[in-house]
Amino acid sequence: MKIDGQPYRTIFPDADGVSVQVIDQTRLPFAFELKRLRSMHDAAVAIRTMVVRGAPLIGVAAAYGLALGLAKDASDAGIERAVEFLAETRPTAINLRWALDRVAAKLRTVPIPERAAFAFAEAGRIAEEDVESCHAIGVHGARILSNLHARTGRTVNVLTHCNAGWLATVDWGTALAPIYVAHDAGVPVHVFVDETRPRNQGAALTAFELNAHGVPHTVIADNAGGHLMQHGRIDVCIVGSDRTTASGDVCNKIGTYLKALAASDNRVPFYAALPFSTIDWTLDDGVAQIPIEERDGREVSHLTGRLPDGAFATIEVVSPGSPVANPAFDVTPARLVTGIITERGVATASADGLLSLYPERRAAA
Ligand SMILES: CSC[C@H]1O[C@H](OP(=O)(O)O)[C@H](O)[C@@H]1O
């Protein structure tokens, strides 16, 4: 998408052909800075510290990290070591492991001297597929918004949680893609943006994206969403996903489940938007089976922002000495999900619904 009229992707090959550039998302929205990843370790640190974040984007970043690692050791053992090293950076988003496994599987038939270049090119193919998938998600999801507008005759109010925009992918995004496509097609859309504690991806990243694209929006405290739904202020919720099971359970940023409960109680349609690479076909009970990342409690006890003089600062916001817990994701059971918006269309949140879009998976089911 564009920033100050300049088209950008979140990750792209450097001119040197052997490293990649990424947007440093820990500096947004107050500073736009690119960061060069020159090694597998650079990629791992970028993923773990959320310089890059968002399920599809960390998958692509890991694939490039694998390519950078092969420059040092392209043996079969080297591939295995690199895959495990990168897979350990963040456990919840399935895209990370999916991308690594896809590249590693293809490498086995590639001569060792050619593996690093092949992996780098394969990472680029994954990135291009992500852009196409996310745009298709936008097209399918935009129909939901245009139908709501046609029915009500007024602006469509969407609530979203965390950041599932183009900053969470290579371009377009997942939950925000339908909003961009609908907005660009002239459908009046307004977005209520959950700030999304503790890292505030909504307040910092989603708001930054919507400002840059000119989409009307209002940032709200996470706990305001249920109240707005009770008072008819929300027409539809659209969220992203880090891992969705074959049965339609949706794992996403912490707090998503609470929004789904409020949506169900107020009969507000609740959609998850995700590409094929976010579906884990091996799982059928998300609450029991999806590993939930536990992040550093400092993300809850401290806040980083900008001072009036423009300097960045980190302040303490929890009583010193109080223990802090920081589960980064939760799982919304399929029964609370109205539909799943994918690059192939919109499915019910169920095994049959997903298999109707991905019939090739029926044999493996
Ligand atoms: C399109 S994936 C977006 C998904 O990823 C985010 O998690 P994080 O910022 O921790 O990588 C969040 O769950 C978003 O919904």
JSON list of N, CA and C in Angstrom, two decimals, residues 22-56:
[
{"chain": "A", "resi": 22, "resn": "VAL", "atom": "N", "xyz": [12.95, -4.56, 5.45]},
{"chain": "A", "resi": 22, "resn": "VAL", "atom": "CA", "xyz": [11.63, -4.63, 6.07]},
{"chain": "A", "resi": 22, "resn": "VAL", "atom": "C", "xyz": [11.29, -3.27, 6.69]},
{"chain": "A", "resi": 23, "resn": "ILE", "atom": "N", "xyz": [10.01, -3.00, 6.80]},
{"chain": "A", "resi": 23, "resn": "ILE", "atom": "CA", "xyz": [9.56, -1.81, 7.55]},
{"chain": "A", "resi": 23, "resn": "ILE", "atom": "C", "xyz": [9.66, -2.17, 9.03]},
{"chain": "A", "resi": 24, "resn": "ASP", "atom": "N", "xyz": [10.34, -1.34, 9.81]},
{"chain": "A", "resi": 24, "resn": "ASP", "atom": "CA", "xyz": [10.48, -1.60, 11.24]},
{"chain": "A", "resi": 24, "resn": "ASP", "atom": "C", "xyz": [9.20, -1.16, 11.95]},
{"chain": "A", "resi": 25, "resn": "GLN", "atom": "N", "xyz": [8.32, -2.12, 12.24]},
{"chain": "A", "resi": 25, "resn": "GLN", "atom": "CA", "xyz": [7.01, -1.80, 12.79]},
{"chain": "A", "resi": 25, "resn": "GLN", "atom": "C", "xyz": [7.05, -1.39, 14.26]},
{"chain": "A", "resi": 26, "resn": "THR", "atom": "N", "xyz": [8.20, -1.56, 14.90]},
{"chain": "A", "resi": 26, "resn": "THR", "atom": "CA", "xyz": [8.30, -1.11, 16.29]},
{"chain": "A", "resi": 26, "resn": "THR", "atom": "C", "xyz": [8.48, 0.42, 16.34]},
{"chain": "A", "resi": 27, "resn": "ARG", "atom": "N", "xyz": [8.73, 1.04, 15.23]},
{"chain": "A", "resi": 27, "resn": "ARG", "atom": "CA", "xyz": [8.96, 2.49, 15.18]},
{"chain": "A", "resi": 27, "resn": "ARG", "atom": "C", "xyz": [7.70, 3.24, 14.72]},
{"chain": "A", "resi": 28, "resn": "LEU", "atom": "N", "xyz": [6.76, 2.52, 14.10]},
{"chain": "A", "resi": 28, "resn": "LEU", "atom": "CA", "xyz": [5.50, 3.13, 13.64]},
{"chain": "A", "resi": 28, "resn": "LEU", "atom": "C", "xyz": [4.58, 3.40, 14.83]},
{"chain": "A", "resi": 29, "resn": "PRO", "atom": "N", "xyz": [3.76, 4.40, 14.80]},
{"chain": "A", "resi": 29, "resn": "PRO", "atom": "CA", "xyz": [3.46, 5.29, 13.68]},
{"chain": "A", "resi": 29, "resn": "PRO", "atom": "C", "xyz": [4.29, 6.56, 13.67]},
{"chain": "A", "resi": 30, "resn": "PHE", "atom": "N", "xyz": [5.23, 6.67, 14.63]},
{"chain": "A", "resi": 30, "resn": "PHE", "atom": "CA", "xyz": [5.89, 7.97, 14.80]},
{"chain": "A", "resi": 30, "resn": "PHE", "atom": "C", "xyz": [7.15, 8.12, 13.97]},
{"chain": "A", "resi": 31, "resn": "ALA", "atom": "N", "xyz": [7.65, 6.98, 13.46]},
{"chain": "A", "resi": 31, "resn": "ALA", "atom": "CA", "xyz": [8.83, 7.05, 12.60]},
{"chain": "A", "resi": 31, "resn": "ALA", "atom": "C", "xyz": [8.71, 5.94, 11.56]},
{"chain": "A", "resi": 32, "resn": "PHE", "atom": "N", "xyz": [9.00, 6.30, 10.30]},
{"chain": "A", "resi": 32, "resn": "PHE", "atom": "CA", "xyz": [9.00, 5.27, 9.24]},
{"chain": "A", "resi": 32, "resn": "PHE", "atom": "C", "xyz": [10.45, 4.94, 8.92]},
{"chain": "A", "resi": 33, "resn": "GLU", "atom": "N", "xyz": [10.87, 3.73, 9.28]},
{"chain": "A", "resi": 33, "resn": "GLU", "atom": "CA", "xyz": [12.26, 3.34, 9.10]},
{"chain": "A", "resi": 33, "resn": "GLU", "atom": "C", "xyz": [12.34, 1.95, 8.47]},
{"chain": "A", "resi": 34, "resn": "LEU", "atom": "N", "xyz": [13.26, 1.79, 7.52]},
{"chain": "A", "resi": 34, "resn": "LEU", "atom": "CA", "xyz": [13.50, 0.47, 6.96]},
{"chain": "A", "resi": 34, "resn": "LEU", "atom": "C", "xyz": [14.67, -0.18, 7.68]},
{"chain": "A", "resi": 35, "resn": "LYS", "atom": "N", "xyz": [14.63, -1.51, 7.74]},
{"chain": "A", "resi": 35, "resn": "LYS", "atom": "CA", "xyz": [15.71, -2.26, 8.43]},
{"chain": "A", "resi": 35, "resn": "LYS", "atom": "C", "xyz": [16.19, -3.33, 7.46]},
{"chain": "A", "resi": 36, "resn": "ARG", "atom": "N", "xyz": [17.52, -3.51, 7.35]},
{"chain": "A", "resi": 36, "resn": "ARG", "atom": "CA", "xyz": [18.05, -4.53, 6.44]},
{"chain": "A", "resi": 36, "resn": "ARG", "atom": "C", "xyz": [18.32, -5.82, 7.23]},
{"chain": "A", "resi": 37, "resn": "LEU", "atom": "N", "xyz": [17.82, -6.93, 6.71]},
{"chain": "A", "resi": 37, "resn": "LEU", "atom": "CA", "xyz": [18.09, -8.24, 7.33]},
{"chain": "A", "resi": 37, "resn": "LEU", "atom": "C", "xyz": [19.16, -8.91, 6.48]},
{"chain": "A", "resi": 38, "resn": "ARG", "atom": "N", "xyz": [20.35, -9.12, 7.06]},
{"chain": "A", "resi": 38, "resn": "ARG", "atom": "CA", "xyz": [21.48, -9.68, 6.30]},
{"chain": "A", "resi": 38, "resn": "ARG", "atom": "C", "xyz": [21.74, -11.15, 6.62]},
{"chain": "A", "resi": 39, "resn": "SER", "atom": "N", "xyz": [21.13, -11.66, 7.68]},
{"chain": "A", "resi": 39, "resn": "SER", "atom": "CA", "xyz": [21.44, -13.04, 8.10]},
{"chain": "A", "resi": 39, "resn": "SER", "atom": "C", "xyz": [20.19, -13.71, 8.67]},
{"chain": "A", "resi": 40, "resn": "MET", "atom": "N", "xyz": [20.29, -15.02, 8.86]},
{"chain": "A", "resi": 40, "resn": "MET", "atom": "CA", "xyz": [19.20, -15.78, 9.48]},
{"chain": "A", "resi": 40, "resn": "MET", "atom": "C", "xyz": [18.94, -15.23, 10.89]},
{"chain": "A", "resi": 41, "resn": "HIS", "atom": "N", "xyz": [20.00, -14.87, 11.58]},
{"chain": "A", "resi": 41, "resn": "HIS", "atom": "CA", "xyz": [19.83, -14.33, 12.94]},
{"chain": "A", "resi": 41, "resn": "HIS", "atom": "C", "xyz": [19.11, -12.98, 12.90]},
{"chain": "A", "resi": 42, "resn": "ASP", "atom": "N", "xyz": [19.44, -12.16, 11.92]},
{"chain": "A", "resi": 42, "resn": "ASP", "atom": "CA", "xyz": [18.72, -10.88, 11.78]},
{"chain": "A", "resi": 42, "resn": "ASP", "atom": "C", "xyz": [17.23, -11.15, 11.60]},
{"chain": "A", "resi": 43, "resn": "ALA", "atom": "N", "xyz": [16.89, -12.14, 10.78]},
{"chain": "A", "resi": 43, "resn": "ALA", "atom": "CA", "xyz": [15.48, -12.44, 10.52]},
{"chain": "A", "resi": 43, "resn": "ALA", "atom": "C", "xyz": [14.81, -12.95, 11.79]},
{"chain": "A", "resi": 44, "resn": "ALA", "atom": "N", "xyz": [15.50, -13.83, 12.52]},
{"chain": "A", "resi": 44, "resn": "ALA", "atom": "CA", "xyz": [14.92, -14.38, 13.76]},
{"chain": "A", "resi": 44, "resn": "ALA", "atom": "C", "xyz": [14.67, -13.28, 14.78]},
{"chain": "A", "resi": 45, "resn": "VAL", "atom": "N", "xyz": [15.63, -12.38, 14.94]},
{"chain": "A", "resi": 45, "resn": "VAL", "atom": "CA", "xyz": [15.46, -11.29, 15.90]},
{"chain": "A", "resi": 45, "resn": "VAL", "atom": "C", "xyz": [14.32, -10.37, 15.46]},
{"chain": "A", "resi": 46, "resn": "ALA", "atom": "N", "xyz": [14.22, -10.11, 14.17]},
{"chain": "A", "resi": 46, "resn": "ALA", "atom": "CA", "xyz": [13.15, -9.23, 13.67]},
{"chain": "A", "resi": 46, "resn": "ALA", "atom": "C", "xyz": [11.77, -9.83, 13.93]},
{"chain": "A", "resi": 47, "resn": "ILE", "atom": "N", "xyz": [11.66, -11.16, 13.79]},
{"chain": "A", "resi": 47, "resn": "ILE", "atom": "CA", "xyz": [10.38, -11.82, 14.05]},
{"chain": "A", "resi": 47, "resn": "ILE", "atom": "C", "xyz": [10.08, -11.82, 15.55]},
{"chain": "A", "resi": 48, "resn": "ARG", "atom": "N", "xyz": [11.07, -12.19, 16.35]},
{"chain": "A", "resi": 48, "resn": "ARG", "atom": "CA", "xyz": [10.85, -12.32, 17.79]},
{"chain": "A", "resi": 48, "resn": "ARG", "atom": "C", "xyz": [10.55, -10.97, 18.44]},
{"chain": "A", "resi": 49, "resn": "THR", "atom": "N", "xyz": [11.20, -9.91, 17.97]},
{"chain": "A", "resi": 49, "resn": "THR", "atom": "CA", "xyz": [11.00, -8.58, 18.58]},
{"chain": "A", "resi": 49, "resn": "THR", "atom": "C", "xyz": [9.91, -7.78, 17.88]},
{"chain": "A", "resi": 50, "resn": "MET", "atom": "N", "xyz": [9.23, -8.43, 16.90]},
{"chain": "A", "resi": 50, "resn": "MET", "atom": "CA", "xyz": [8.09, -7.82, 16.20]},
{"chain": "A", "resi": 50, "resn": "MET", "atom": "C", "xyz": [8.44, -6.58, 15.38]},
{"chain": "A", "resi": 51, "resn": "VAL", "atom": "N", "xyz": [9.67, -6.57, 14.92]},
{"chain": "A", "resi": 51, "resn": "VAL", "atom": "CA", "xyz": [10.01, -5.59, 13.87]},
{"chain": "A", "resi": 51, "resn": "VAL", "atom": "C", "xyz": [9.12, -5.90, 12.67]},
{"chain": "A", "resi": 52, "resn": "VAL", "atom": "N", "xyz": [8.98, -7.20, 12.41]},
{"chain": "A", "resi": 52, "resn": "VAL", "atom": "CA", "xyz": [7.96, -7.69, 11.47]},
{"chain": "A", "resi": 52, "resn": "VAL", "atom": "C", "xyz": [7.01, -8.57, 12.28]},
{"chain": "A", "resi": 53, "resn": "ARG", "atom": "N", "xyz": [5.70, -8.47, 12.00]},
{"chain": "A", "resi": 53, "resn": "ARG", "atom": "CA", "xyz": [4.72, -9.26, 12.73]},
{"chain": "A", "resi": 53, "resn": "ARG", "atom": "C", "xyz": [3.48, -9.41, 11.85]},
{"chain": "A", "resi": 54, "resn": "GLY", "atom": "N", "xyz": [2.60, -10.30, 12.30]},
{"chain": "A", "resi": 54, "resn": "GLY", "atom": "CA", "xyz": [1.46, -10.64, 11.44]},
{"chain": "A", "resi": 54, "resn": "GLY", "atom": "C", "xyz": [1.74, -11.98, 10.79]},
{"chain": "A", "resi": 55, "resn": "ALA", "atom": "N", "xyz": [0.78, -12.90, 10.85]},
{"chain": "A", "resi": 55, "resn": "ALA", "atom": "CA", "xyz": [1.04, -14.28, 10.43]},
{"chain": "A", "resi": 55, "resn": "ALA", "atom": "C", "xyz": [1.65, -14.41, 9.03]},
{"chain": "A", "resi": 56, "resn": "PRO", "atom": "N", "xyz": [1.01, -13.87, 7.98]},
{"chain": "A", "resi": 56, "resn": "PRO", "atom": "CA", "xyz": [1.63, -14.04, 6.65]},
{"chain": "A", "resi": 56, "resn": "PRO", "atom": "C", "xyz": [3.00, -13.40, 6.54]}
]
